[in-house]
């Protein structure tokens, strides 16, 4: 398909992917951990997993073509490897980040969006609270096995979910760039005054393109500082950015290339520091506009109301960062007031322009491995150029002059890049598109050659 053709710049020929990797180390005698039914070997050197929010493959292709990502190109030509992998559906931030740090789909984690409707109270509930997690993370288990853990996020909404069960200590540091001022005490445990003094510059605001770069740079600086004090440092780092740039700028634009050039410098620094890097994304991104450039929205709750079907339409993309997307995404759940209208509801929605797929909750939970009790009665996915809304009055699009968003199946294929070679079986699966983004820790811990 077109995505795979565009991947040609990064998914290099087999002969280049087979170039020798760094010398193999002696087989590990350390133990392993088991998390959510999967085994992970403890690391012998630093591991860095990066979730680049909203990073469609085309951003890397265009960055390489424009010459702004020489480090990524160097990594791939000197033993690294890459491919396209699948994401959790819905293609939103919370479900995919949580899947990555647990190595499990949403049916296991319980996190299937930013919001769901609590039927017992009739209220919409934001799923940022770790109480909604139904399993433990790989990071928590690694920490219990005495592996130092660092979590840096751009968005504060993710930090509590990703660091669930971890508390500030000499072997765990977690902070969000958005609320870096709240991490002073955690930084002092590690001998740093605060984030600003450690980074030698203040953190950018949440709607500054450089907030994601700052997040990655913080991970790099922490790694370099620790290695300077302990050459045997074997910590695990999870770095999660925000998708402000991807919502505002398409691949190949000057703004996108400038941003990915900065990302590339950090990748080069992490690689040169000796870390094993796994780079992936939570979802892709697409334009969601009509030919005139206006947002291409199907207002589902209005459509159903006009058909005599009363419902609560929940948009799981909704979060505090509405400047990104105006709470409009490619996935919605419908909670019906009268379940006897399920078939009628589905018939109506299947005829809506901009709707790709309509499923019952049971069908969706099986097809996409979702928790059936948190996805309403009917699940709706949008077409590539469309988004789903509630009512026209519900959404404020004054800060979204050109809508780019995600959530649908059209954003469910993303890059996965490693700066080392992997074993033959994993390479075959990576090239065939059989892996998920939440396999990144499995590959980092178990399959890097």
Tab-separated table of C-alpha atoms in Angstrom:
chain	number	residue	atom	x	y	z
A	1	UNK	CA	0.000	0.000	0.000
A	2	UNK	CA	0.985	3.645	-0.184
A	3	UNK	CA	2.298	3.741	3.384
A	4	UNK	CA	4.677	0.889	2.681
A	5	UNK	CA	5.859	2.484	-0.553
A	6	UNK	CA	6.574	5.716	1.318
A	7	UNK	CA	8.505	3.706	3.894
A	8	UNK	CA	11.157	2.832	1.340
A	9	UNK	CA	13.494	5.606	2.458
A	10	UNK	CA	13.663	4.210	5.983
A	11	UNK	CA	13.038	0.497	5.543
A	12	UNK	CA	16.314	-0.090	3.819
A	13	UNK	CA	17.259	-3.017	1.598
A	14	UNK	CA	17.964	-6.316	3.345
A	15	UNK	CA	21.680	-6.109	2.577
A	16	UNK	CA	21.928	-2.858	4.531
A	17	UNK	CA	19.823	-4.170	7.403
A	18	UNK	CA	22.196	-7.118	7.704
A	19	UNK	CA	25.333	-5.056	8.240
A	20	UNK	CA	27.220	-6.107	11.401
A	21	UNK	CA	25.900	-4.729	14.670
A	22	UNK	CA	28.031	-3.817	17.655
A	23	UNK	CA	30.086	-6.718	19.059
A	24	UNK	CA	27.944	-9.161	20.962
A	25	UNK	CA	28.266	-9.195	24.709
A	26	UNK	CA	28.519	-12.407	26.678
A	27	UNK	CA	25.215	-14.166	27.262
A	28	UNK	CA	23.378	-12.652	30.199
A	29	UNK	CA	23.297	-14.544	33.467
A	30	UNK	CA	20.781	-12.109	34.947
A	31	UNK	CA	17.237	-13.141	35.638
A	32	UNK	CA	14.121	-12.096	33.771
A	33	UNK	CA	10.764	-10.721	34.741
A	34	UNK	CA	7.315	-11.841	33.599
A	35	UNK	CA	4.694	-9.163	33.035
A	36	UNK	CA	1.201	-9.774	31.676
A	37	UNK	CA	2.207	-13.195	30.422
A	38	UNK	CA	5.366	-12.077	28.616
A	39	UNK	CA	8.964	-12.583	29.722
A	40	UNK	CA	11.563	-9.782	29.567
A	41	UNK	CA	15.281	-10.228	30.188
A	42	UNK	CA	16.859	-7.650	32.459
A	43	UNK	CA	19.020	-5.180	30.518
A	44	UNK	CA	22.803	-5.238	30.474
A	45	UNK	CA	23.085	-1.712	29.093
A	46	UNK	CA	20.795	1.320	28.955
A	47	UNK	CA	17.530	0.871	27.065
A	48	UNK	CA	15.591	3.839	25.714
A	49	UNK	CA	12.039	3.407	24.440
A	50	UNK	CA	10.628	6.460	22.665
A	51	UNK	CA	6.979	7.014	21.841
A	52	UNK	CA	6.935	9.814	19.276
A	53	UNK	CA	3.372	11.062	19.487
A	54	UNK	CA	1.614	11.285	16.109
A	55	UNK	CA	4.639	10.158	14.113
A	56	UNK	CA	3.384	8.819	10.819
A	57	UNK	CA	6.039	7.094	8.704
A	58	UNK	CA	5.945	9.936	6.197
A	59	UNK	CA	7.540	12.322	8.701
A	60	UNK	CA	10.676	10.171	8.790
A	61	UNK	CA	10.646	9.612	5.039
A	62	UNK	CA	10.411	13.335	4.357
A	63	UNK	CA	12.984	14.161	7.033
A	64	UNK	CA	15.515	11.807	5.469
A	65	UNK	CA	14.732	13.036	1.956
A	66	UNK	CA	15.238	16.641	3.092
A	67	UNK	CA	18.568	15.778	4.706
A	68	UNK	CA	17.497	16.831	8.211
A	69	UNK	CA	17.793	13.367	9.778
A	70	UNK	CA	21.383	12.286	9.096
A	71	UNK	CA	21.649	10.432	12.409
A	72	UNK	CA	18.630	8.258	11.687
A	73	UNK	CA	20.067	7.503	8.266
A	74	UNK	CA	23.476	6.724	9.838
A	75	UNK	CA	21.848	4.393	12.387
A	76	UNK	CA	19.950	2.481	9.731
A	77	UNK	CA	22.988	2.165	7.483
A	78	UNK	CA	25.247	0.900	10.262
A	79	UNK	CA	23.239	-2.001	11.640
A	80	UNK	CA	19.925	-0.573	12.761
A	81	UNK	CA	16.602	-1.746	11.423
A	82	UNK	CA	13.066	-0.499	10.945
A	83	UNK	CA	9.620	-1.417	9.740
A	84	UNK	CA	5.951	-0.554	10.007
A	85	UNK	CA	3.932	-1.855	12.965
A	86	UNK	CA	0.331	-1.837	14.098
A	87	UNK	CA	-1.095	0.251	16.932
A	88	UNK	CA	-3.907	-0.157	19.399
A	89	UNK	CA	-7.278	0.959	18.040
A	90	UNK	CA	-8.537	3.547	18.850
A	91	UNK	CA	-5.420	5.288	17.632
A	92	UNK	CA	-5.158	7.656	20.589
A	93	UNK	CA	-2.394	8.587	23.002
A	94	UNK	CA	-3.456	7.018	26.286
A	95	UNK	CA	-4.367	3.530	25.016
A	96	UNK	CA	-1.167	3.188	23.031
A	97	UNK	CA	1.272	4.564	25.599
A	98	UNK	CA	-0.207	2.316	28.260
A	99	UNK	CA	-0.080	-0.653	25.886
A	100	UNK	CA	3.598	0.044	25.195
A	101	UNK	CA	4.613	0.116	28.874
A	102	UNK	CA	2.583	-2.997	29.677
A	103	UNK	CA	3.289	-4.990	26.522
A	104	UNK	CA	-0.435	-5.685	26.265
A	105	UNK	CA	-3.540	-4.561	24.335
A	106	UNK	CA	-6.380	-2.494	25.778
A	107	UNK	CA	-8.398	-5.605	26.634
A	108	UNK	CA	-5.717	-6.296	29.263
A	109	UNK	CA	-4.852	-2.750	30.343
A	110	UNK	CA	-8.424	-1.456	30.488
A	111	UNK	CA	-7.348	1.861	28.960
A	112	UNK	CA	-9.209	2.364	25.685
A	113	UNK	CA	-9.315	6.145	25.377
A	114	UNK	CA	-9.216	9.347	27.374
A	115	UNK	CA	-12.904	9.177	28.321
A	116	UNK	CA	-15.727	6.725	28.847
A	117	UNK	CA	-19.242	6.970	30.255
A	118	UNK	CA	-19.767	5.544	33.737
A	119	UNK	CA	-23.239	4.091	33.403
A	120	UNK	CA	-23.720	3.855	37.168
A	121	UNK	CA	-23.374	7.624	37.569
A	122	UNK	CA	-24.237	8.796	34.062
A	123	UNK	CA	-21.086	10.919	34.055
A	124	UNK	CA	-18.191	11.052	31.634
A	125	UNK	CA	-15.012	9.892	33.307
A	126	UNK	CA	-11.470	10.783	32.289
A	127	UNK	CA	-9.225	7.706	32.294
A	128	UNK	CA	-6.059	9.439	33.467
A	129	UNK	CA	-6.312	7.944	36.942
A	130	UNK	CA	-4.205	4.792	37.434
A	131	UNK	CA	-7.206	3.300	39.238
A	132	UNK	CA	-8.541	2.448	35.774
A	133	UNK	CA	-5.471	0.342	34.950
A	134	UNK	CA	-6.180	-3.377	35.106
A	135	UNK	CA	-2.600	-4.616	35.029
A	136	UNK	CA	0.918	-3.613	36.059
A	137	UNK	CA	3.616	-2.124	33.861
A	138	UNK	CA	6.919	-3.486	32.614
A	139	UNK	CA	8.582	-0.441	34.173
A	140	UNK	CA	7.258	-1.292	37.624
A	141	UNK	CA	8.471	-4.888	37.383
A	142	UNK	CA	11.894	-3.837	36.112
A	143	UNK	CA	12.172	-1.451	39.037
A	144	UNK	CA	11.301	-4.237	41.459
A	145	UNK	CA	14.173	-6.155	39.879
A	146	UNK	CA	16.541	-3.267	40.801
A	147	UNK	CA	16.674	-1.699	37.341
A	148	UNK	CA	16.748	2.130	37.512
A	149	UNK	CA	13.735	3.632	35.738
A	150	UNK	CA	13.270	7.075	34.182
A	151	UNK	CA	10.005	8.322	32.707
A	152	UNK	CA	9.831	11.688	30.944
A	153	UNK	CA	6.615	12.838	29.293
A	154	UNK	CA	5.710	16.037	27.523
A	155	UNK	CA	2.057	15.804	28.583
A	156	UNK	CA	1.334	15.614	32.271
A	157	UNK	CA	-1.811	13.534	31.667
A	158	UNK	CA	0.315	10.461	30.921
A	159	UNK	CA	2.746	10.564	33.816
A	160	UNK	CA	0.530	9.020	36.481
A	161	UNK	CA	-0.531	6.166	34.214
A	162	UNK	CA	2.984	5.346	33.025
A	163	UNK	CA	4.590	5.553	36.469
A	164	UNK	CA	1.834	3.741	38.362
A	165	UNK	CA	3.231	2.053	41.453
A	166	UNK	CA	6.528	3.954	41.271
A	167	UNK	CA	7.459	6.645	43.772
A	168	UNK	CA	10.391	9.089	43.641
A	169	UNK	CA	13.583	7.415	44.811
A	170	UNK	CA	17.233	7.094	43.857
A	171	UNK	CA	16.219	4.426	41.336
A	172	UNK	CA	13.140	6.115	39.883
A	173	UNK	CA	12.727	9.568	38.391
A	174	UNK	CA	9.569	10.567	36.584
A	175	UNK	CA	8.366	13.975	35.505
A	176	UNK	CA	6.373	15.768	32.832
A	177	UNK	CA	7.795	18.762	31.011
A	178	UNK	CA	4.365	20.377	31.158
A	179	UNK	CA	4.505	20.460	34.975
A	180	UNK	CA	8.243	20.306	35.506
A	181	UNK	CA	7.931	22.735	38.422
A	182	UNK	CA	6.206	19.975	40.413
A	183	UNK	CA	9.236	17.666	40.190
A	184	UNK	CA	11.700	19.676	42.307
A	185	UNK	CA	11.693	17.217	45.219
A	186	UNK	CA	12.114	14.241	42.876
A	187	UNK	CA	15.087	15.907	41.158
A	188	UNK	CA	16.738	16.714	44.479
A	189	UNK	CA	16.757	13.019	45.369
A	190	UNK	CA	19.010	12.546	42.341
A	191	UNK	CA	21.291	15.424	43.258
A	192	UNK	CA	19.813	17.984	40.867
A	193	UNK	CA	18.324	21.281	42.008
A	194	UNK	CA	15.422	21.233	39.540
A	195	UNK	CA	14.631	20.651	35.875
A	196	UNK	CA	15.538	24.153	34.704
A	197	UNK	CA	18.956	24.196	36.329
A	198	UNK	CA	19.718	20.654	35.179
A	199	UNK	CA	18.707	21.402	31.588
A	200	UNK	CA	20.197	24.904	31.705
A	201	UNK	CA	16.996	26.284	30.170
A	202	UNK	CA	13.361	26.513	31.264
A	203	UNK	CA	10.800	24.049	29.904
A	204	UNK	CA	8.681	25.203	26.941
A	205	UNK	CA	4.914	25.526	27.196
A	206	UNK	CA	2.561	22.722	26.186
A	207	UNK	CA	1.762	24.402	22.834
A	208	UNK	CA	5.402	25.068	21.987
A	209	UNK	CA	6.791	22.680	19.347
A	210	UNK	CA	9.995	22.390	21.364
A	211	UNK	CA	8.286	20.768	24.367
A	212	UNK	CA	8.744	17.373	22.720
A	213	UNK	CA	12.372	18.110	21.915
A	214	UNK	CA	12.917	19.158	25.552
A	215	UNK	CA	11.396	15.854	26.685
A	216	UNK	CA	13.850	13.873	24.555
A	217	UNK	CA	16.796	16.091	25.480
A	218	UNK	CA	16.040	15.578	29.168
A	219	UNK	CA	16.241	11.825	28.701
A	220	UNK	CA	19.541	12.175	26.846
A	221	UNK	CA	21.097	14.509	29.435
A	222	UNK	CA	20.033	12.247	32.312
A	223	UNK	CA	21.533	9.236	30.544
A	224	UNK	CA	24.793	11.042	29.804
A	225	UNK	CA	25.085	12.326	33.381
A	226	UNK	CA	24.519	8.893	34.883
A	227	UNK	CA	26.965	7.195	32.521
A	228	UNK	CA	29.576	9.794	33.446
A	229	UNK	CA	29.236	8.712	37.073
A	230	UNK	CA	28.710	4.980	36.484
A	231	UNK	CA	29.895	3.391	33.236
A	232	UNK	CA	27.941	0.232	34.126
A	233	UNK	CA	24.631	2.110	34.328
A	234	UNK	CA	21.854	-0.074	32.878
A	235	UNK	CA	18.759	2.022	33.409
A	236	UNK	CA	15.584	1.918	31.341
A	237	UNK	CA	14.165	5.162	29.943
A	238	UNK	CA	10.685	5.790	28.591
A	239	UNK	CA	10.285	9.082	26.737
A	240	UNK	CA	6.860	10.147	25.468
A	241	UNK	CA	6.351	13.331	23.452
A	242	UNK	CA	3.293	15.313	22.382
A	243	UNK	CA	1.799	15.656	18.911
A	244	UNK	CA	1.324	19.424	18.635
A	245	UNK	CA	3.627	19.613	15.593
A	246	UNK	CA	1.946	16.687	13.871
A	247	UNK	CA	-1.526	18.173	14.423
A	248	UNK	CA	-0.412	21.475	12.928
A	249	UNK	CA	2.063	20.538	10.206
A	250	UNK	CA	2.028	17.815	7.539
A	251	UNK	CA	5.077	15.694	6.660
A	252	UNK	CA	7.606	17.513	4.509
A	253	UNK	CA	6.615	21.023	5.561
A	254	UNK	CA	9.355	23.365	6.740
A	255	UNK	CA	7.996	23.300	10.294
A	256	UNK	CA	7.825	19.498	10.432
A	257	UNK	CA	11.318	19.085	8.985
A	258	UNK	CA	12.745	21.609	11.445
A	259	UNK	CA	11.171	19.682	14.320
A	260	UNK	CA	12.404	16.280	13.133
A	261	UNK	CA	15.860	17.699	12.606
A	262	UNK	CA	15.949	18.482	16.319
A	263	UNK	CA	14.632	15.026	17.159
A	264	UNK	CA	17.371	13.533	14.995
A	265	UNK	CA	20.077	15.259	17.028
A	266	UNK	CA	18.788	13.598	20.193
A	267	UNK	CA	18.624	10.211	18.465
A	268	UNK	CA	22.250	10.651	17.480
A	269	UNK	CA	23.200	11.553	21.043
A	270	UNK	CA	21.422	8.534	22.527
A	271	UNK	CA	23.017	6.237	19.954
A	272	UNK	CA	26.507	7.632	20.540
A	273	UNK	CA	26.029	7.269	24.308
A	274	UNK	CA	25.686	3.512	23.804
A	275	UNK	CA	21.982	3.149	24.530
A	276	UNK	CA	19.848	0.554	22.783
A	277	UNK	CA	16.996	2.556	21.281
A	278	UNK	CA	13.495	1.478	20.326
A	279	UNK	CA	11.582	4.261	18.575
A	280	UNK	CA	7.894	3.969	17.736
A	281	UNK	CA	4.666	5.977	17.832
A	282	UNK	CA	1.205	5.841	19.367
A	283	UNK	CA	-0.610	6.734	16.143
A	284	UNK	CA	-0.247	8.443	12.792
A	285	UNK	CA	-1.949	11.641	11.627
A	286	UNK	CA	-4.012	12.733	8.628
A	287	UNK	CA	-5.734	15.810	7.244
A	288	UNK	CA	-9.439	15.809	8.127
A	289	UNK	CA	-10.798	18.487	5.843
A	290	UNK	CA	-13.099	18.990	2.868
A	291	UNK	CA	-11.888	20.246	-0.497
A	292	UNK	CA	-12.489	23.796	0.746
A	293	UNK	CA	-10.267	23.192	3.771
A	294	UNK	CA	-13.092	23.161	6.333
A	295	UNK	CA	-13.143	20.453	9.046
A	296	UNK	CA	-14.802	17.325	7.659
A	297	UNK	CA	-17.029	16.345	10.589
A	298	UNK	CA	-19.951	13.967	11.045
A	299	UNK	CA	-21.876	15.097	14.147
A	300	UNK	CA	-23.164	11.733	15.305
A	301	UNK	CA	-25.321	12.727	18.243
A	302	UNK	CA	-27.204	15.240	16.108
A	303	UNK	CA	-27.662	12.711	13.306
A	304	UNK	CA	-29.026	10.091	15.698
A	305	UNK	CA	-31.315	12.587	17.436
A	306	UNK	CA	-32.798	13.605	14.107
A	307	UNK	CA	-33.440	9.910	13.405
A	308	UNK	CA	-35.323	9.548	16.692
A	309	UNK	CA	-32.495	7.733	18.456
A	310	UNK	CA	-31.409	9.224	21.775
A	311	UNK	CA	-27.825	8.584	22.814
A	312	UNK	CA	-24.699	9.840	24.494
A	313	UNK	CA	-21.844	10.005	22.001
A	314	UNK	CA	-18.466	9.803	23.722
A	315	UNK	CA	-15.346	11.031	21.932
A	316	UNK	CA	-12.393	9.297	23.595
A	317	UNK	CA	-9.901	11.728	22.005
A	318	UNK	CA	-11.158	14.461	24.348
A	319	UNK	CA	-8.434	15.750	26.654
A	320	UNK	CA	-7.208	19.090	28.036
A	321	UNK	CA	-5.270	19.815	24.817
A	322	UNK	CA	-8.177	20.783	22.567
A	323	UNK	CA	-6.025	23.302	20.678
A	324	UNK	CA	-4.540	20.223	19.007
A	325	UNK	CA	-7.752	18.750	17.648
A	326	UNK	CA	-10.902	20.447	18.941
A	327	UNK	CA	-11.949	17.115	20.539
A	328	UNK	CA	-12.524	15.667	17.048
A	329	UNK	CA	-11.077	12.270	16.176
A	330	UNK	CA	-11.718	9.234	14.031
A	331	UNK	CA	-13.251	7.009	16.716
A	332	UNK	CA	-16.414	7.371	18.793
A	333	UNK	CA	-18.531	5.242	21.095
A	334	UNK	CA	-22.316	5.461	21.328
A	335	UNK	CA	-24.223	4.804	24.542
A	336	UNK	CA	-27.877	4.232	23.687
A	337	UNK	CA	-30.767	5.229	25.921
A	338	UNK	CA	-32.747	2.302	24.490
A	339	UNK	CA	-30.824	-0.848	23.553
A	340	UNK	CA	-33.726	-1.986	21.386
A	341	UNK	CA	-32.614	0.715	18.945
A	342	UNK	CA	-29.140	-0.803	18.458
A	343	UNK	CA	-29.835	-2.142	14.954
A	344	UNK	CA	-31.569	1.079	13.897
A	345	UNK	CA	-28.668	3.123	15.249
A	346	UNK	CA	-26.160	1.074	13.297
A	347	UNK	CA	-28.211	1.293	10.115
A	348	UNK	CA	-28.366	5.086	10.402
A	349	UNK	CA	-24.641	5.453	11.098
A	350	UNK	CA	-23.566	3.189	8.240
A	351	UNK	CA	-25.204	5.604	5.807
A	352	UNK	CA	-23.357	8.658	7.144
A	353	UNK	CA	-20.783	10.155	4.816
A	354	UNK	CA	-17.366	9.981	6.464
A	355	UNK	CA	-18.095	6.799	8.451
A	356	UNK	CA	-15.986	3.757	7.560
A	357	UNK	CA	-17.026	1.134	10.079
A	358	UNK	CA	-19.838	0.575	12.593
A	359	UNK	CA	-19.634	-2.301	15.083
A	360	UNK	CA	-21.416	-3.499	18.177
A	361	UNK	CA	-19.382	-3.305	21.374
A	362	UNK	CA	-18.972	-7.074	21.308
A	363	UNK	CA	-17.711	-7.033	17.718
A	364	UNK	CA	-15.312	-4.153	18.429
A	365	UNK	CA	-13.942	-5.728	21.592
A	366	UNK	CA	-13.072	-8.910	19.703
A	367	UNK	CA	-11.757	-7.227	16.543
A	368	UNK	CA	-9.585	-4.623	18.295
A	369	UNK	CA	-8.961	-6.320	21.673
A	370	UNK	CA	-10.847	-3.706	23.702
A	371	UNK	CA	-12.513	-3.875	27.142
A	372	UNK	CA	-16.175	-4.388	26.251
A	373	UNK	CA	-17.453	-2.670	29.409
A	374	UNK	CA	-15.812	0.662	28.496
A	375	UNK	CA	-16.782	1.156	24.864
A	376	UNK	CA	-20.523	1.772	24.992
A	377	UNK	CA	-23.040	-0.077	22.796
A	378	UNK	CA	-21.873	0.890	19.314
A	379	UNK	CA	-18.369	1.748	18.069
A	380	UNK	CA	-17.860	4.024	15.054
A	381	UNK	CA	-14.690	4.604	13.012
A	382	UNK	CA	-14.265	7.406	10.489
A	383	UNK	CA	-12.941	7.522	6.954
A	384	UNK	CA	-9.408	8.725	6.264
A	385	UNK	CA	-10.367	12.360	5.646
A	386	UNK	CA	-13.120	12.599	8.275
A	387	UNK	CA	-13.645	12.956	12.010
A	388	UNK	CA	-16.543	12.235	14.327
A	389	UNK	CA	-18.154	14.810	16.575
A	390	UNK	CA	-21.080	15.167	18.940
A	391	UNK	CA	-22.993	18.291	17.986
A	392	UNK	CA	-21.799	21.373	16.165
A	393	UNK	CA	-22.260	23.462	19.317
A	394	UNK	CA	-20.120	21.123	21.438
A	395	UNK	CA	-16.875	21.749	19.531
A	396	UNK	CA	-14.805	24.936	19.480
A	397	UNK	CA	-12.710	24.972	16.320
A	398	UNK	CA	-11.506	28.567	16.611
A	399	UNK	CA	-7.973	27.344	17.383
A	400	UNK	CA	-7.977	24.659	14.677
A	401	UNK	CA	-7.714	26.479	11.326
A	402	UNK	CA	-6.688	23.303	9.471
A	403	UNK	CA	-7.770	20.082	11.144
A	404	UNK	CA	-5.342	17.182	11.318
A	405	UNK	CA	-6.294	14.374	13.651
A	406	UNK	CA	-6.303	10.645	14.382
A	407	UNK	CA	-8.271	7.854	16.029
A	408	UNK	CA	-9.327	5.731	13.048
A	409	UNK	CA	-7.831	2.716	11.309
A	410	UNK	CA	-6.117	5.100	8.893
A	411	UNK	CA	-3.685	6.126	11.660
A	412	UNK	CA	-3.042	2.580	12.891
A	413	UNK	CA	0.285	1.980	11.119
A	414	UNK	CA	3.440	3.607	12.515
A	415	UNK	CA	7.205	3.229	12.299
A	416	UNK	CA	9.326	1.147	14.636
A	417	UNK	CA	13.078	1.751	14.561
A	418	UNK	CA	15.931	0.086	16.459
A	419	UNK	CA	19.515	1.266	16.460
A	420	UNK	CA	20.786	-2.314	16.664
A	421	UNK	CA	20.128	-5.372	14.554
A	422	UNK	CA	17.556	-7.874	15.763
A	423	UNK	CA	17.430	-11.647	15.363
A	424	UNK	CA	16.257	-13.114	12.068
A	425	UNK	CA	12.779	-14.147	13.224
A	426	UNK	CA	12.028	-10.711	14.689
A	427	UNK	CA	13.411	-9.019	11.577
A	428	UNK	CA	11.090	-11.094	9.424
A	429	UNK	CA	8.076	-10.139	11.557
A	430	UNK	CA	9.098	-6.479	11.596
A	431	UNK	CA	9.442	-6.339	7.834
A	432	UNK	CA	6.131	-8.178	7.378
A	433	UNK	CA	4.249	-5.690	9.548
A	434	UNK	CA	3.276	-8.356	12.087
A	435	UNK	CA	4.441	-6.507	15.199
A	436	UNK	CA	2.558	-3.992	17.324
A	437	UNK	CA	3.997	-0.841	18.852
A	438	UNK	CA	3.546	-2.499	22.244
A	439	UNK	CA	6.111	-5.140	21.237
A	440	UNK	CA	8.911	-2.576	21.544
A	441	UNK	CA	10.055	-3.654	25.029
A	442	UNK	CA	9.920	-7.314	24.005
A	443	UNK	CA	12.296	-6.572	21.136
A	444	UNK	CA	14.546	-4.306	23.235
A	445	UNK	CA	14.873	-6.831	26.064
A	446	UNK	CA	14.759	-10.142	24.206
A	447	UNK	CA	15.539	-9.886	20.519
A	448	UNK	CA	18.276	-7.309	19.915
A	449	UNK	CA	21.235	-9.161	18.450
